PDB file of C-alpha atoms in Angstrom:
ATOM      1  CA  MET U 220     -11.455 -12.835  -4.122  1.00 62.00           C
ATOM      2  CA  THR U 221      -8.683  -9.393  -3.416  1.00 91.00           C
ATOM      3  CA  PHE U 222     -11.602  -8.208  -1.481  1.00 94.00           C
ATOM      4  CA  HIS U 223     -12.093  -7.962   1.795  1.00 95.00           C
ATOM      5  CA  VAL U 224     -14.364  -6.948   4.115  1.00 94.00           C
ATOM      6  CA  LEU U 225     -12.990  -6.385   7.618  1.00 94.00           C
ATOM      7  CA  THR U 226     -14.405  -7.021  10.812  1.00 94.00           C
ATOM      8  CA  VAL U 227     -11.401  -5.196  12.781  1.00 90.00           C
ATOM      9  CA  PRO U 228     -11.736  -1.584  13.346  1.00 84.00           C
ATOM     10  CA  ALA U 229      -8.911   0.370  11.734  1.00 81.00           C
ATOM     11  CA  THR U 230      -5.698   1.431  13.699  1.00 82.00           C
ATOM     12  CA  ASP U 231      -4.007   3.678  11.399  1.00 77.00           C
ATOM     13  CA  VAL U 232      -6.563   6.533  11.259  1.00 78.00           C
ATOM     14  CA  ASP U 233      -4.609  10.031  10.400  1.00 82.00           C
ATOM     15  CA  ALA U 234      -2.875   9.837   7.453  1.00 87.00           C
ATOM     16  CA  GLY U 235      -1.128  12.714   8.597  1.00 85.00           C
ATOM     17  CA  GLU U 236       1.110  10.307  11.243  1.00 86.00           C
ATOM     18  CA  LEU U 237       2.115   7.416   8.344  1.00 91.00           C
ATOM     19  CA  ASN U 238       5.766   6.765   8.908  1.00 91.00           C
ATOM     20  CA  LEU U 239       7.476   4.826   5.758  1.00 93.00           C
ATOM     21  CA  ILE U 240       8.663   2.168   7.294  1.00 91.00           C
ATOM     22  CA  LEU U 241      11.466   0.105   5.333  1.00 92.00           C
ATOM     23  CA  GLY U 242      13.635  -3.620   5.724  1.00 91.00           C
ATOM     24  CA  ARG U 243      12.010  -4.609   8.758  1.00 90.00           C
ATOM     25  CA  PRO U 244      10.241  -7.706   9.475  1.00 90.00           C
ATOM     26  CA  ALA U 245       6.737  -7.230   8.046  1.00 90.00           C
ATOM     27  CA  PRO U 246       3.709  -7.831  10.702  1.00 91.00           C
ATOM     28  CA  PRO U 247       1.037  -9.823  10.922  1.00 93.00           C
ATOM     29  CA  ALA U 248      -1.547  -8.402   7.455  1.00 95.00           C
ATOM     30  CA  LEU U 249      -5.792  -8.204   8.169  1.00 95.00           C
ATOM     31  CA  ALA U 250      -5.500  -9.600   4.114  1.00 96.00           C
ATOM     32  CA  GLU U 251      -2.630 -10.629   1.944  1.00 97.00           C
ATOM     33  CA  LEU U 252      -2.043 -10.930  -2.054  1.00 98.00           C
ATOM     34  CA  ALA U 253       1.145 -13.050  -2.757  1.00 97.00           C
ATOM     35  CA  LEU U 254       1.560 -13.120  -6.570  1.00 97.00           C
ATOM     36  CA  SER U 255       4.663 -14.685  -8.552  1.00 96.00           C
ATOM     37  CA  HIS U 256       7.754 -13.166 -10.802  1.00 95.00           C
ATOM     38  CA  PRO U 257       7.942 -14.865 -13.656  1.00 94.00           C
ATOM     39  CA  ARG U 258      12.224 -14.674 -13.432  1.00 91.00           C
ATOM     40  CA  GLY U 259      11.363 -15.578 -10.194  1.00 92.00           C
ATOM     41  CA  GLY U 260      10.205 -14.819  -6.054  1.00 94.00           C
ATOM     42  CA  THR U 261       7.081 -13.909  -4.610  1.00 97.00           C
ATOM     43  CA  LEU U 262       5.834  -9.950  -3.767  1.00 97.00           C
ATOM     44  CA  THR U 263       2.827  -9.933  -0.710  1.00 98.00           C
ATOM     45  CA  LEU U 264       0.423  -7.777  -0.444  1.00 98.00           C
ATOM     46  CA  GLY U 265      -0.809  -7.392   2.921  1.00 97.00           C
ATOM     47  CA  VAL U 266      -3.183  -4.627   4.221  1.00 97.00           C
ATOM     48  CA  LEU U 267      -2.457  -3.496   7.815  1.00 93.00           C
ATOM     49  CA  GLY U 268      -4.802  -1.609  10.130  1.00 86.00           C
ATOM     50  CA  ALA U 269      -5.485   1.347   7.957  1.00 75.00           C
ATOM     51  CA  SER U 270      -1.862   0.981   5.888  1.00 91.00           C
ATOM     52  CA  HIS U 271       0.020  -1.586   3.819  1.00 96.00           C
ATOM     53  CA  VAL U 272       3.042  -3.579   3.898  1.00 97.00           C
ATOM     54  CA  VAL U 273       4.963  -5.129   0.918  1.00 98.00           C
ATOM     55  CA  THR U 274       7.048  -7.868   1.086  1.00 97.00           C
ATOM     56  CA  ILE U 275       9.616  -9.135  -1.176  1.00 97.00           C
ATOM     57  CA  ASP U 276      11.272 -12.796  -1.618  1.00 94.00           C
ATOM     58  CA  SER U 277      13.290 -13.058  -3.971  1.00 88.00           C
ATOM     59  CA  ASP U 278      17.207 -15.115  -5.261  1.00 81.00           C
ATOM     60  CA  ALA U 279      19.013 -11.683  -4.372  1.00 70.00           C
ATOM     61  CA  GLN U 280      17.391 -10.237  -0.895  1.00 88.00           C
ATOM     62  CA  ARG U 281      14.254 -10.438   1.767  1.00 92.00           C
ATOM     63  CA  PHE U 282      12.555  -6.844   1.192  1.00 95.00           C
ATOM     64  CA  THR U 283      10.093  -4.887   3.182  1.00 96.00           C
ATOM     65  CA  GLU U 284       8.036  -1.255   2.872  1.00 96.00           C
ATOM     66  CA  GLN U 285       6.375  -0.369   5.268  1.00 94.00           C
ATOM     67  CA  ILE U 286       4.037   2.175   5.274  1.00 94.00           C
ATOM     68  CA  SER U 287       1.578   2.345   8.943  1.00 91.00           C
ATOM     69  CA  CYS U 288       0.918   4.962  12.024  1.00 85.00           C
ATOM     70  CA  ASN U 289       3.711   2.210  14.045  1.00 73.00           C
ATOM     71  CA  THR U 290       6.157   3.553  16.193  1.00 65.00           C
ATOM     72  CA  ALA U 291       8.371   1.477  15.375  1.00 65.00           C
ATOM     73  CA  PRO U 292      12.155   2.694  16.100  1.00 64.00           C
ATOM     74  CA  GLN U 293      13.837   3.150  12.094  1.00 62.00           C
ATOM     75  CA  ARG U 294      10.832   4.837  10.898  1.00 64.00           C
ATOM     76  CA  THR U 295      10.489   8.110   8.841  1.00 75.00           C
ATOM     77  CA  PRO U 296       7.214  10.587   7.991  1.00 85.00           C
ATOM     78  CA  LEU U 297       6.400  10.043   4.873  1.00 92.00           C
ATOM     79  CA  PRO U 298       7.978  11.801   2.117  1.00 94.00           C
ATOM     80  CA  ARG U 299       6.692  12.735  -0.533  1.00 96.00           C
ATOM     81  CA  SER U 300       9.818  10.766  -2.800  1.00 97.00           C
ATOM     82  CA  PHE U 301      12.757   8.997  -1.295  1.00 96.00           C
ATOM     83  CA  GLU U 302      15.114   6.874  -3.655  1.00 96.00           C
ATOM     84  CA  ASP U 303      17.408   4.356  -2.295  1.00 93.00           C
ATOM     85  CA  ARG U 304      19.114   1.607  -3.071  1.00 90.00           C
ATOM     86  CA  GLY U 305      17.138  -0.067  -6.438  1.00 93.00           C
ATOM     87  CA  TYR U 306      14.153   1.545  -3.667  1.00 97.00           C
ATOM     88  CA  ARG U 307      11.750   4.219  -4.965  1.00 98.00           C
ATOM     89  CA  LEU U 308       8.566   6.136  -3.948  1.00 98.00           C
ATOM     90  CA  GLU U 309       6.055   8.917  -4.447  1.00 98.00           C
ATOM     91  CA  ALA U 310       3.109   9.796  -2.072  1.00 97.00           C
ATOM     92  CA  ARG U 311       1.116  11.732  -2.649  1.00 97.00           C
ATOM     93  CA  THR U 312      -1.922  13.373   0.089  1.00 96.00           C
ATOM     94  CA  ARG U 313      -4.713  14.757  -1.366  1.00 96.00           C
ATOM     95  CA  GLU U 314      -8.025  16.536   0.021  1.00 97.00           C
ATOM     96  CA  LEU U 315     -11.412  15.120  -1.457  1.00 97.00           C
ATOM     97  CA  SER U 316     -15.013  16.028  -0.841  1.00 97.00           C
ATOM     98  CA  SER U 317     -17.106  12.765   0.767  1.00 95.00           C
ATOM     99  CA  ALA U 318     -18.360  12.335  -2.061  1.00 96.00           C
ATOM    100  CA  ALA U 319     -15.214  11.827  -4.084  1.00 97.00           C
ATOM    101  CA  ILE U 320     -14.341   9.562  -1.784  1.00 97.00           C
ATOM    102  CA  ALA U 321     -17.013   7.611  -1.849  1.00 97.00           C
ATOM    103  CA  ARG U 322     -17.207   7.104  -5.669  1.00 97.00           C
ATOM    104  CA  LEU U 323     -13.073   5.933  -5.589  1.00 98.00           C
ATOM    105  CA  ALA U 324     -13.488   3.922  -3.150  1.00 97.00           C
ATOM    106  CA  GLY U 325     -16.021   2.134  -5.456  1.00 97.00           C
ATOM    107  CA  LEU U 326     -13.910   2.206  -8.257  1.00 97.00           C
ATOM    108  CA  LEU U 327     -10.699   0.901  -5.756  1.00 97.00           C
ATOM    109  CA  GLN U 328     -13.236  -2.346  -4.772  1.00 97.00           C
ATOM    110  CA  ALA U 329     -14.845  -2.853  -8.268  1.00 96.00           C
ATOM    111  CA  ARG U 330     -10.489  -3.521  -9.454  1.00 96.00           C
ATOM    112  CA  SER U 331     -10.297  -5.116  -6.454  1.00 96.00           C
ATOM    113  CA  GLU U 332     -13.730  -8.208  -7.427  1.00 95.00           C
ATOM    114  CA  THR U 333     -11.874  -8.638 -11.216  1.00 95.00           C
ATOM    115  CA  ASP U 334      -8.238  -8.184 -11.080  1.00 95.00           C
ATOM    116  CA  ASP U 335      -6.222 -10.493  -9.210  1.00 94.00           C
ATOM    117  CA  ARG U 336      -2.821  -8.160  -8.952  1.00 96.00           C
ATOM    118  CA  TRP U 337      -5.386  -5.837  -6.751  1.00 97.00           C
ATOM    119  CA  ILE U 338      -6.207  -6.399  -2.846  1.00 98.00           C
ATOM    120  CA  THR U 339      -8.925  -4.001  -1.025  1.00 97.00           C
ATOM    121  CA  GLY U 340      -9.495  -4.474   3.068  1.00 96.00           C
ATOM    122  CA  ARG U 341     -12.384  -2.073   4.219  1.00 96.00           C
ATOM    123  CA  PHE U 342     -12.782  -1.472   7.641  1.00 95.00           C
ATOM    124  CA  PRO U 343     -15.714  -1.015   9.911  1.00 94.00           C
ATOM    125  CA  GLY U 344     -17.502   2.087  10.095  1.00 90.00           C
ATOM    126  CA  ASP U 345     -17.824   3.689   6.679  1.00 93.00           C
ATOM    127  CA  ALA U 346     -17.238   2.168   2.900  1.00 94.00           C
ATOM    128  CA  SER U 347     -14.483   4.884   1.985  1.00 96.00           C
ATOM    129  CA  ALA U 348     -12.363   3.853   5.140  1.00 95.00           C
ATOM    130  CA  LEU U 349     -10.165   0.909   3.191  1.00 94.00           C
ATOM    131  CA  THR U 350      -6.641   0.031   1.655  1.00 96.00           C
ATOM    132  CA  SER U 351      -6.129  -0.581  -1.749  1.00 97.00           C
ATOM    133  CA  LEU U 352      -2.336  -2.166  -3.375  1.00 98.00           C
ATOM    134  CA  SER U 353      -2.196  -3.552  -6.924  1.00 98.00           C
ATOM    135  CA  ALA U 354       1.368  -4.535  -8.174  1.00 98.00           C
ATOM    136  CA  LEU U 355       3.216  -5.489 -11.468  1.00 97.00           C
ATOM    137  CA  PRO U 356       6.634  -7.627 -12.466  1.00 96.00           C
ATOM    138  CA  GLU U 357       9.149  -5.526 -13.812  1.00 95.00           C
ATOM    139  CA  ARG U 358      11.781  -6.858 -15.732  1.00 91.00           C
ATOM    140  CA  ASP U 359      13.545  -7.621 -12.789  1.00 88.00           C
ATOM    141  CA  GLY U 360      12.044  -5.930 -10.329  1.00 93.00           C
ATOM    142  CA  TRP U 361       8.039  -4.769  -8.933  1.00 97.00           C
ATOM    143  CA  SER U 362       6.604  -2.455  -8.638  1.00 98.00           C
ATOM    144  CA  TRP U 363       3.417  -1.341  -7.179  1.00 98.00           C
ATOM    145  CA  SER U 364       0.826   1.534  -6.333  1.00 98.00           C
ATOM    146  CA  THR U 365      -1.523   1.611  -2.771  1.00 98.00           C
ATOM    147  CA  TRP U 366      -4.227   3.947  -1.660  1.00 97.00           C
ATOM    148  CA  HIS U 367      -4.933   4.852   1.661  1.00 96.00           C
ATOM    149  CA  LEU U 368      -8.550   5.987   1.877  1.00 95.00           C
ATOM    150  CA  TYR U 369      -9.445   8.445   5.042  1.00 94.00           C
ATOM    151  CA  PRO U 370     -13.115   9.448   4.499  1.00 94.00           C
ATOM    152  CA  GLY U 371     -14.422  12.368   7.008  1.00 91.00           C
ATOM    153  CA  PRO U 372     -18.722  14.062   7.618  1.00 89.00           C
ATOM    154  CA  ARG U 373     -17.175  16.303   4.314  1.00 91.00           C
ATOM    155  CA  CYS U 374     -13.748  15.639   3.562  1.00 93.00           C
ATOM    156  CA  GLY U 375     -11.286  13.336   3.291  1.00 94.00           C
ATOM    157  CA  THR U 376      -8.695  12.371   2.425  1.00 95.00           C
ATOM    158  CA  VAL U 377      -6.561   9.877   0.505  1.00 96.00           C
ATOM    159  CA  VAL U 378      -2.905   9.473   0.128  1.00 96.00           C
ATOM    160  CA  ARG U 379      -1.526   7.249  -2.661  1.00 98.00           C
ATOM    161  CA  THR U 380       1.666   5.966  -3.146  1.00 98.00           C
ATOM    162  CA  GLU U 381       3.882   4.741  -6.134  1.00 98.00           C
ATOM    163  CA  SER U 382       6.433   2.431  -5.613  1.00 98.00           C
ATOM    164  CA  ARG U 383       9.831   0.587  -7.146  1.00 98.00           C
ATOM    165  CA  TRP U 384      11.738  -1.815  -6.299  1.00 96.00           C
ATOM    166  CA  THR U 385      14.724  -3.670  -8.406  1.00 93.00           C
ATOM    167  CA  PRO U 386      17.675  -5.565  -6.502  1.00 86.00           C
TER     168      PRO U 386
END
């Protein structure tokens, strides 16, 4: 099953504090999903404390993307877009009503329960507090998407990212 009900509280609780951290060792994940590329190599999707880490191990090299509130050195506030050495990121932040966040959380949970290329972690306190990731192999690399849901009493925030990496 790739849907996980987590028992630890979320540590990244403010979408505005998310950072992009590339090339650093992956922190321990609360839940992980490893996918194999048909041409060799593995991508691991990891749910952190309301954020994520993606690690790619290929014959050519190792790559990591972490989007979290981590204050480690070499962090960059989450940009709307970023491109560097075969890596591309697009990020969008939206405010949604509590009802819309709940509907999106339900859709993401259902997808994670039926598609083995998806992983979702739900945090205690609100059924809409979740992080969801999915990935697909491409010809020579990978593409992946993430959703970070931060519900609130009347409205909440959704951070959606689309990434692609080619060695």
